[in-house]
Amino acid sequence: MSTNHKETPHIKPNGVEIAETILLPGDPLRAKFIAENFLEDVVQFNEVRGMLGYTGTFKGKKISVMGTGMGTASMGIYSWELINVFGVKNLIRIGSAGSIQDDLNLYDIVFAMGSSTDANYAHQYNLPGHYSITASYELLEKAKKVADEKGYPVRIGNVLASDVFYNADSTAMERWSKMGVLCAEMESAALYMNAAQAGVNALCILTISDHIFKHEKTTQLERQTAFTKMMEIALELAE
C-alpha cells in the first residue's frame, strides 16, 4: 500500500492510504457512486483534475476506487503511477463498452481475457514482434468464480481497446467483429501492458452500454449508476 508522503502530478493522496486492490472506472462520478454506495469508512484520496479517488473497506477488506478518464493515454498515466509509485497490485477496470457482436446485448457483462488494439502503446518496449495483450489469469479466474456464485452470466474473450471513438473508417468495427472481438472500449490495452511490465495483476470487466451495429444505447446516468452487477463482481476481488 502507499506511503503517506508520496504524490505525483496527477495523484495527491495527502496522507490517505491507497489500497493494493483498486477499481478503475473511466468516469470519476462512477468512482464516487461506488464509494458512497458500496464502501464503508470511506476517505477521499484524490481530486486532482477532478479525477476522484477513494479508499474504504468492503466486507472488511481495504479497497480503493478512482476514475481514470478516457483513452490509452489517460489510463496509461494513472495505472502506471498507481503501480509504480503507490504500489497497487491488483487493478480492475470497470467500464462500459460497445458491442460488435449480434448476440451481445445491452447490460451484458464481458471479461476481457485479451485486448486487441489499434493504439501504439507497445512501441515503448521495443519488442521484436507483436505483443499479445492479456489479463491476469489470477484475477480472471477469481472474477469468473464470483460471477458464477452470484448467478451472473458473463462472456469472456477478446475486446478492442481503440484510440479512436469517432472513426473516419466506418468499416473498421466490422473487420474486428469478423475476428471474434466482442466489444470496443478504450483503456484495457494500456492497463494490461503496464501491469505486465510491472508483474502485477490487471483485469478489465465491462458492461455493454451500447450496440454499435444495432444503434442501441443506455443513458449517461445508467452508465454511471446502473452497472451494479459488474461493480459487485469487482468489489469481491479485494485482497
PDB file of C-alpha atoms in Angstrom:
ATOM      1  CA  MET A   1       0.000   0.000   0.000  1.00  0.00           C
ATOM      2  CA  SER A   2       1.038   3.590  -0.478  1.00  0.00           C
ATOM      3  CA  THR A   3       3.162   5.501   1.977  1.00  0.00           C
ATOM      4  CA  ASN A   4       1.573   8.761   3.001  1.00  0.00           C
ATOM      5  CA  HIS A   5       4.231  11.133   1.674  1.00  0.00           C
ATOM      6  CA  LYS A   6       4.129  10.063  -1.977  1.00  0.00           C
ATOM      7  CA  GLU A   7       2.424  12.029  -4.711  1.00  0.00           C
ATOM      8  CA  THR A   8       2.571  12.529  -8.477  1.00  0.00           C
ATOM      9  CA  PRO A   9       1.464  15.401 -10.741  1.00  0.00           C
ATOM     10  CA  HIS A  10      -1.877  13.580 -11.117  1.00  0.00           C
ATOM     11  CA  ILE A  11      -2.478  11.825  -7.771  1.00  0.00           C
ATOM     12  CA  LYS A  12      -2.054  13.597  -4.415  1.00  0.00           C
ATOM     13  CA  PRO A  13      -3.378  11.414  -1.576  1.00  0.00           C
ATOM     14  CA  ASN A  14      -2.450  13.882   1.202  1.00  0.00           C
ATOM     15  CA  GLY A  15      -1.652  11.065   3.596  1.00  0.00           C
ATOM     16  CA  VAL A  16      -4.601   8.831   2.695  1.00  0.00           C
ATOM     17  CA  GLU A  17      -3.719   5.210   2.001  1.00  0.00           C
ATOM     18  CA  ILE A  18      -4.290   3.714  -1.447  1.00  0.00           C
ATOM     19  CA  ALA A  19      -5.152   0.011  -1.176  1.00  0.00           C
ATOM     20  CA  GLU A  20      -3.311  -2.733  -3.043  1.00  0.00           C
ATOM     21  CA  THR A  21      -6.564  -3.509  -4.892  1.00  0.00           C
ATOM     22  CA  ILE A  22      -8.220  -0.699  -6.829  1.00  0.00           C
ATOM     23  CA  LEU A  23     -11.271  -0.415  -9.068  1.00  0.00           C
ATOM     24  CA  LEU A  24     -10.813   1.863 -12.071  1.00  0.00           C
ATOM     25  CA  PRO A  25     -13.945   3.213 -13.756  1.00  0.00           C
ATOM     26  CA  GLY A  26     -13.363   5.704 -16.531  1.00  0.00           C
ATOM     27  CA  ASP A  27     -15.910   8.137 -15.091  1.00  0.00           C
ATOM     28  CA  PRO A  28     -14.863   9.714 -11.763  1.00  0.00           C
ATOM     29  CA  LEU A  29     -18.542  10.086 -10.857  1.00  0.00           C
ATOM     30  CA  ARG A  30     -18.851   6.299 -11.082  1.00  0.00           C
ATOM     31  CA  ALA A  31     -15.985   6.102  -8.588  1.00  0.00           C
ATOM     32  CA  LYS A  32     -17.919   8.454  -6.303  1.00  0.00           C
ATOM     33  CA  PHE A  33     -21.069   6.345  -6.698  1.00  0.00           C
ATOM     34  CA  ILE A  34     -19.207   3.156  -5.734  1.00  0.00           C
ATOM     35  CA  ALA A  35     -17.573   4.816  -2.739  1.00  0.00           C
ATOM     36  CA  GLU A  36     -20.868   6.197  -1.454  1.00  0.00           C
ATOM     37  CA  ASN A  37     -22.982   3.080  -2.074  1.00  0.00           C
ATOM     38  CA  PHE A  38     -20.689   0.102  -1.503  1.00  0.00           C
ATOM     39  CA  LEU A  39     -17.776   1.078   0.742  1.00  0.00           C
ATOM     40  CA  GLU A  40     -17.511   1.737   4.464  1.00  0.00           C
ATOM     41  CA  ASP A  41     -15.153   4.100   6.287  1.00  0.00           C
ATOM     42  CA  VAL A  42     -14.553   5.991   3.044  1.00  0.00           C
ATOM     43  CA  VAL A  43     -11.871   8.656   2.729  1.00  0.00           C
ATOM     44  CA  GLN A  44     -11.196  10.611  -0.462  1.00  0.00           C
ATOM     45  CA  PHE A  45      -7.568  10.405  -1.588  1.00  0.00           C
ATOM     46  CA  ASN A  46      -7.603  12.318  -4.860  1.00  0.00           C
ATOM     47  CA  GLU A  47      -9.321  15.239  -6.538  1.00  0.00           C
ATOM     48  CA  VAL A  48      -6.557  16.470  -8.857  1.00  0.00           C
ATOM     49  CA  ARG A  49      -8.046  17.318 -12.294  1.00  0.00           C
ATOM     50  CA  GLY A  50     -11.408  16.181 -10.952  1.00  0.00           C
ATOM     51  CA  MET A  51     -10.255  12.542 -11.040  1.00  0.00           C
ATOM     52  CA  LEU A  52     -11.892  11.456  -7.805  1.00  0.00           C
ATOM     53  CA  GLY A  53     -10.330   8.653  -5.790  1.00  0.00           C
ATOM     54  CA  TYR A  54     -11.479   6.996  -2.567  1.00  0.00           C
ATOM     55  CA  THR A  55     -10.281   4.339  -0.124  1.00  0.00           C
ATOM     56  CA  GLY A  56     -12.612   2.363   2.115  1.00  0.00           C
ATOM     57  CA  THR A  57     -13.498  -1.168   3.092  1.00  0.00           C
ATOM     58  CA  PHE A  58     -15.754  -3.789   1.539  1.00  0.00           C
ATOM     59  CA  LYS A  59     -16.674  -6.739   3.759  1.00  0.00           C
ATOM     60  CA  GLY A  60     -13.795  -5.729   5.992  1.00  0.00           C
ATOM     61  CA  LYS A  61     -11.192  -5.658   3.235  1.00  0.00           C
ATOM     62  CA  LYS A  62      -9.374  -2.483   2.215  1.00  0.00           C
ATOM     63  CA  ILE A  63     -10.107  -1.361  -1.343  1.00  0.00           C
ATOM     64  CA  SER A  64      -9.735   1.833  -3.379  1.00  0.00           C
ATOM     65  CA  VAL A  65     -11.600   3.209  -6.370  1.00  0.00           C
ATOM     66  CA  MET A  66     -10.579   6.003  -8.736  1.00  0.00           C
ATOM     67  CA  GLY A  67     -11.585   7.352 -12.127  1.00  0.00           C
ATOM     68  CA  THR A  68      -9.098   7.147 -14.988  1.00  0.00           C
ATOM     69  CA  GLY A  69     -10.636   9.239 -17.745  1.00  0.00           C
ATOM     70  CA  MET A  70     -10.884   8.055 -21.340  1.00  0.00           C
ATOM     71  CA  GLY A  71      -8.360   6.520 -23.675  1.00  0.00           C
ATOM     72  CA  THR A  72      -4.961   4.875 -23.773  1.00  0.00           C
ATOM     73  CA  ALA A  73      -3.005   7.940 -22.674  1.00  0.00           C
ATOM     74  CA  SER A  74      -5.123   8.655 -19.607  1.00  0.00           C
ATOM     75  CA  MET A  75      -5.244   5.048 -18.438  1.00  0.00           C
ATOM     76  CA  GLY A  76      -1.536   4.722 -19.184  1.00  0.00           C
ATOM     77  CA  ILE A  77      -0.701   7.601 -16.853  1.00  0.00           C
ATOM     78  CA  TYR A  78      -2.961   6.692 -13.931  1.00  0.00           C
ATOM     79  CA  SER A  79      -2.286   2.963 -13.937  1.00  0.00           C
ATOM     80  CA  TRP A  80       1.476   3.483 -14.251  1.00  0.00           C
ATOM     81  CA  GLU A  81       1.518   5.855 -11.269  1.00  0.00           C
ATOM     82  CA  LEU A  82      -0.723   3.620  -9.147  1.00  0.00           C
ATOM     83  CA  ILE A  83       1.521   0.621  -9.828  1.00  0.00           C
ATOM     84  CA  ASN A  84       4.980   2.166  -9.778  1.00  0.00           C
ATOM     85  CA  VAL A  85       4.575   4.980  -7.244  1.00  0.00           C
ATOM     86  CA  PHE A  86       1.815   3.795  -4.919  1.00  0.00           C
ATOM     87  CA  GLY A  87       2.414   0.041  -5.002  1.00  0.00           C
ATOM     88  CA  VAL A  88      -1.010  -1.096  -6.212  1.00  0.00           C
ATOM     89  CA  LYS A  89      -1.009  -4.835  -7.004  1.00  0.00           C
ATOM     90  CA  ASN A  90      -4.490  -5.569  -8.372  1.00  0.00           C
ATOM     91  CA  LEU A  91      -6.074  -3.166 -10.862  1.00  0.00           C
ATOM     92  CA  ILE A  92      -9.607  -3.850 -12.063  1.00  0.00           C
ATOM     93  CA  ARG A  93     -11.037  -1.639 -14.762  1.00  0.00           C
ATOM     94  CA  ILE A  94     -14.839  -1.491 -14.600  1.00  0.00           C
ATOM     95  CA  GLY A  95     -16.114   0.228 -17.705  1.00  0.00           C
ATOM     96  CA  SER A  96     -18.658   0.482 -20.461  1.00  0.00           C
ATOM     97  CA  ALA A  97     -18.212  -0.929 -23.943  1.00  0.00           C
ATOM     98  CA  GLY A  98     -19.915  -1.029 -27.313  1.00  0.00           C
ATOM     99  CA  SER A  99     -20.946  -4.455 -28.562  1.00  0.00           C
ATOM    100  CA  ILE A 100     -19.862  -5.522 -32.041  1.00  0.00           C
ATOM    101  CA  GLN A 101     -21.451  -8.986 -31.883  1.00  0.00           C
ATOM    102  CA  ASP A 102     -25.141  -9.597 -32.622  1.00  0.00           C
ATOM    103  CA  ASP A 103     -25.595 -11.887 -29.611  1.00  0.00           C
ATOM    104  CA  LEU A 104     -24.004  -9.499 -27.097  1.00  0.00           C
ATOM    105  CA  ASN A 105     -26.674  -7.135 -25.792  1.00  0.00           C
ATOM    106  CA  LEU A 106     -27.155  -4.095 -23.553  1.00  0.00           C
ATOM    107  CA  TYR A 107     -26.184  -4.745 -19.913  1.00  0.00           C
ATOM    108  CA  ASP A 108     -24.337  -7.991 -20.721  1.00  0.00           C
ATOM    109  CA  ILE A 109     -21.072  -8.386 -18.794  1.00  0.00           C
ATOM    110  CA  VAL A 110     -17.753  -9.078 -20.523  1.00  0.00           C
ATOM    111  CA  PHE A 111     -14.436 -10.142 -19.005  1.00  0.00           C
ATOM    112  CA  ALA A 112     -11.598  -9.032 -21.286  1.00  0.00           C
ATOM    113  CA  MET A 113      -9.346 -12.092 -21.486  1.00  0.00           C
ATOM    114  CA  GLY A 114      -7.438 -10.419 -24.318  1.00  0.00           C
ATOM    115  CA  SER A 115      -7.151  -6.872 -25.572  1.00  0.00           C
ATOM    116  CA  SER A 116      -6.631  -6.164 -29.248  1.00  0.00           C
ATOM    117  CA  THR A 117      -5.737  -2.568 -30.007  1.00  0.00           C
ATOM    118  CA  ASP A 118      -5.146  -0.014 -32.725  1.00  0.00           C
ATOM    119  CA  ALA A 119      -3.012   2.007 -30.293  1.00  0.00           C
ATOM    120  CA  ASN A 120       0.783   2.122 -30.488  1.00  0.00           C
ATOM    121  CA  TYR A 121       1.356   1.919 -26.734  1.00  0.00           C
ATOM    122  CA  ALA A 122       3.597  -1.154 -27.021  1.00  0.00           C
ATOM    123  CA  HIS A 123       6.173   0.661 -29.151  1.00  0.00           C
ATOM    124  CA  GLN A 124       7.926   1.912 -25.989  1.00  0.00           C
ATOM    125  CA  TYR A 125       9.020  -1.635 -25.086  1.00  0.00           C
ATOM    126  CA  ASN A 126      10.934  -2.134 -28.374  1.00  0.00           C
ATOM    127  CA  LEU A 127       9.743  -5.716 -28.657  1.00  0.00           C
ATOM    128  CA  PRO A 128      10.909  -7.771 -31.660  1.00  0.00           C
ATOM    129  CA  GLY A 129       7.360  -8.729 -32.670  1.00  0.00           C
ATOM    130  CA  HIS A 130       3.683  -8.269 -31.812  1.00  0.00           C
ATOM    131  CA  TYR A 131       2.868  -8.465 -28.102  1.00  0.00           C
ATOM    132  CA  SER A 132      -0.230 -10.472 -27.083  1.00  0.00           C
ATOM    133  CA  ILE A 133      -2.089  -8.344 -24.523  1.00  0.00           C
ATOM    134  CA  THR A 134      -3.857 -10.438 -21.897  1.00  0.00           C
ATOM    135  CA  ALA A 135      -5.489 -10.153 -18.496  1.00  0.00           C
ATOM    136  CA  SER A 136      -4.083 -11.598 -15.301  1.00  0.00           C
ATOM    137  CA  TYR A 137      -5.378 -15.155 -15.138  1.00  0.00           C
ATOM    138  CA  GLU A 138      -5.425 -14.965 -11.342  1.00  0.00           C
ATOM    139  CA  LEU A 139      -7.954 -12.133 -11.378  1.00  0.00           C
ATOM    140  CA  LEU A 140      -9.869 -13.577 -14.325  1.00  0.00           C
ATOM    141  CA  GLU A 141     -10.317 -16.909 -12.548  1.00  0.00           C
ATOM    142  CA  LYS A 142     -11.433 -15.219  -9.320  1.00  0.00           C
ATOM    143  CA  ALA A 143     -13.885 -12.960 -11.156  1.00  0.00           C
ATOM    144  CA  LYS A 144     -15.457 -15.903 -13.012  1.00  0.00           C
ATOM    145  CA  LYS A 145     -15.891 -17.767  -9.732  1.00  0.00           C
ATOM    146  CA  VAL A 146     -17.592 -14.741  -8.151  1.00  0.00           C
ATOM    147  CA  ALA A 147     -19.887 -14.293 -11.163  1.00  0.00           C
ATOM    148  CA  ASP A 148     -20.852 -17.976 -11.047  1.00  0.00           C
ATOM    149  CA  GLU A 149     -21.591 -17.794  -7.323  1.00  0.00           C
ATOM    150  CA  LYS A 150     -23.819 -14.749  -7.874  1.00  0.00           C
ATOM    151  CA  GLY A 151     -25.532 -16.313 -10.876  1.00  0.00           C
ATOM    152  CA  TYR A 152     -24.394 -13.514 -13.202  1.00  0.00           C
ATOM    153  CA  PRO A 153     -23.772 -14.749 -16.762  1.00  0.00           C
ATOM    154  CA  VAL A 154     -20.639 -13.335 -18.377  1.00  0.00           C
ATOM    155  CA  ARG A 155     -18.873 -13.509 -21.723  1.00  0.00           C
ATOM    156  CA  ILE A 156     -15.104 -14.000 -21.729  1.00  0.00           C
ATOM    157  CA  GLY A 157     -12.979 -13.189 -24.736  1.00  0.00           C
ATOM    158  CA  ASN A 158     -11.157 -10.624 -26.804  1.00  0.00           C
ATOM    159  CA  VAL A 159     -12.076  -6.933 -26.721  1.00  0.00           C
ATOM    160  CA  LEU A 160     -10.864  -3.964 -28.732  1.00  0.00           C
ATOM    161  CA  ALA A 161      -9.054  -1.133 -26.969  1.00  0.00           C
ATOM    162  CA  SER A 162      -9.323   1.608 -29.570  1.00  0.00           C
ATOM    163  CA  ASP A 163      -7.694   5.017 -29.659  1.00  0.00           C
ATOM    164  CA  VAL A 164     -10.492   6.255 -31.930  1.00  0.00           C
ATOM    165  CA  PHE A 165     -14.046   6.962 -30.770  1.00  0.00           C
ATOM    166  CA  TYR A 166     -15.279   8.781 -33.902  1.00  0.00           C
ATOM    167  CA  ASN A 167     -13.693   6.652 -36.607  1.00  0.00           C
ATOM    168  CA  ALA A 168     -13.432   8.020 -40.142  1.00  0.00           C
ATOM    169  CA  ASP A 169     -13.234   4.390 -41.306  1.00  0.00           C
ATOM    170  CA  SER A 170     -16.858   3.257 -40.974  1.00  0.00           C
ATOM    171  CA  THR A 171     -15.954  -0.378 -41.742  1.00  0.00           C
ATOM    172  CA  ALA A 172     -13.298  -0.848 -39.044  1.00  0.00           C
ATOM    173  CA  MET A 173     -15.616  -2.394 -36.461  1.00  0.00           C
ATOM    174  CA  GLU A 174     -16.981  -4.909 -38.961  1.00  0.00           C
ATOM    175  CA  ARG A 175     -13.466  -6.242 -39.517  1.00  0.00           C
ATOM    176  CA  TRP A 176     -12.772  -6.552 -35.793  1.00  0.00           C
ATOM    177  CA  SER A 177     -16.140  -8.280 -35.386  1.00  0.00           C
ATOM    178  CA  LYS A 178     -15.245 -10.870 -38.027  1.00  0.00           C
ATOM    179  CA  MET A 179     -12.192 -11.784 -35.938  1.00  0.00           C
ATOM    180  CA  GLY A 180     -14.418 -12.628 -32.969  1.00  0.00           C
ATOM    181  CA  VAL A 181     -13.739  -9.468 -30.968  1.00  0.00           C
ATOM    182  CA  LEU A 182     -16.683  -8.994 -28.605  1.00  0.00           C
ATOM    183  CA  CYS A 183     -16.838  -5.263 -27.995  1.00  0.00           C
ATOM    184  CA  ALA A 184     -14.961  -1.972 -28.132  1.00  0.00           C
ATOM    185  CA  GLU A 185     -13.633   0.189 -25.305  1.00  0.00           C
ATOM    186  CA  MET A 186     -10.569   2.410 -24.950  1.00  0.00           C
ATOM    187  CA  GLU A 187      -8.411   1.546 -21.950  1.00  0.00           C
ATOM    188  CA  SER A 188      -7.715  -2.171 -21.417  1.00  0.00           C
ATOM    189  CA  ALA A 189      -4.571  -2.430 -23.548  1.00  0.00           C
ATOM    190  CA  ALA A 190      -2.615   0.241 -21.668  1.00  0.00           C
ATOM    191  CA  LEU A 191      -3.728  -1.167 -18.322  1.00  0.00           C
ATOM    192  CA  TYR A 192      -2.717  -4.713 -19.212  1.00  0.00           C
ATOM    193  CA  MET A 193       0.670  -3.703 -20.600  1.00  0.00           C
ATOM    194  CA  ASN A 194       1.570  -1.537 -17.607  1.00  0.00           C
ATOM    195  CA  ALA A 195       0.569  -4.368 -15.277  1.00  0.00           C
ATOM    196  CA  ALA A 196       2.502  -6.985 -17.252  1.00  0.00           C
ATOM    197  CA  GLN A 197       5.685  -4.949 -17.299  1.00  0.00           C
ATOM    198  CA  ALA A 198       5.498  -4.434 -13.530  1.00  0.00           C
ATOM    199  CA  GLY A 199       4.476  -8.011 -12.714  1.00  0.00           C
ATOM    200  CA  VAL A 200       1.138  -7.104 -11.112  1.00  0.00           C
ATOM    201  CA  ASN A 201      -2.446  -8.164 -11.818  1.00  0.00           C
ATOM    202  CA  ALA A 202      -4.984  -6.444 -14.062  1.00  0.00           C
ATOM    203  CA  LEU A 203      -8.451  -7.294 -15.325  1.00  0.00           C
ATOM    204  CA  CYS A 204     -10.997  -5.366 -17.372  1.00  0.00           C
ATOM    205  CA  ILE A 205     -14.671  -6.002 -16.552  1.00  0.00           C
ATOM    206  CA  LEU A 206     -17.125  -4.355 -18.940  1.00  0.00           C
ATOM    207  CA  THR A 207     -20.847  -3.786 -19.190  1.00  0.00           C
ATOM    208  CA  ILE A 208     -22.332  -3.312 -22.649  1.00  0.00           C
ATOM    209  CA  SER A 209     -23.640   0.259 -22.782  1.00  0.00           C
ATOM    210  CA  ASP A 210     -24.437   0.407 -26.483  1.00  0.00           C
ATOM    211  CA  HIS A 211     -24.589  -1.785 -29.556  1.00  0.00           C
ATOM    212  CA  ILE A 212     -22.589  -0.271 -32.391  1.00  0.00           C
ATOM    213  CA  PHE A 213     -24.359  -2.102 -35.211  1.00  0.00           C
ATOM    214  CA  LYS A 214     -27.905  -2.067 -33.775  1.00  0.00           C
ATOM    215  CA  HIS A 215     -27.647   1.609 -32.708  1.00  0.00           C
ATOM    216  CA  GLU A 216     -28.913   0.817 -29.213  1.00  0.00           C
ATOM    217  CA  LYS A 217     -27.563   2.645 -26.169  1.00  0.00           C
ATOM    218  CA  THR A 218     -28.012   3.314 -22.468  1.00  0.00           C
ATOM    219  CA  THR A 219     -28.186   6.781 -20.893  1.00  0.00           C
ATOM    220  CA  GLN A 220     -25.300   8.584 -19.203  1.00  0.00           C
ATOM    221  CA  LEU A 221     -26.985   8.165 -15.805  1.00  0.00           C
ATOM    222  CA  GLU A 222     -27.426   4.425 -16.391  1.00  0.00           C
ATOM    223  CA  ARG A 223     -23.731   4.096 -17.243  1.00  0.00           C
ATOM    224  CA  GLN A 224     -22.821   5.958 -14.066  1.00  0.00           C
ATOM    225  CA  THR A 225     -25.073   4.140 -11.604  1.00  0.00           C
ATOM    226  CA  ALA A 226     -26.898   1.116 -13.056  1.00  0.00           C
ATOM    227  CA  PHE A 227     -23.986  -1.168 -13.884  1.00  0.00           C
ATOM    228  CA  THR A 228     -24.052  -2.605 -10.387  1.00  0.00           C
ATOM    229  CA  LYS A 229     -23.506  -6.289 -11.246  1.00  0.00           C
ATOM    230  CA  MET A 230     -20.040  -5.613 -12.634  1.00  0.00           C
ATOM    231  CA  MET A 231     -19.293  -3.435  -9.593  1.00  0.00           C
ATOM    232  CA  GLU A 232     -20.337  -6.238  -7.235  1.00  0.00           C
ATOM    233  CA  ILE A 233     -18.079  -8.743  -9.019  1.00  0.00           C
ATOM    234  CA  ALA A 234     -15.098  -6.389  -8.929  1.00  0.00           C
ATOM    235  CA  LEU A 235     -15.517  -5.498  -5.256  1.00  0.00           C
ATOM    236  CA  GLU A 236     -15.318  -9.172  -4.305  1.00  0.00           C
ATOM    237  CA  LEU A 237     -11.778  -9.280  -5.728  1.00  0.00           C
ATOM    238  CA  ALA A 238     -10.367  -7.209  -2.852  1.00  0.00           C
ATOM    239  CA  GLU A 239      -7.485  -8.997  -1.144  1.00  0.00           C
TER     240      GLU A 239
END
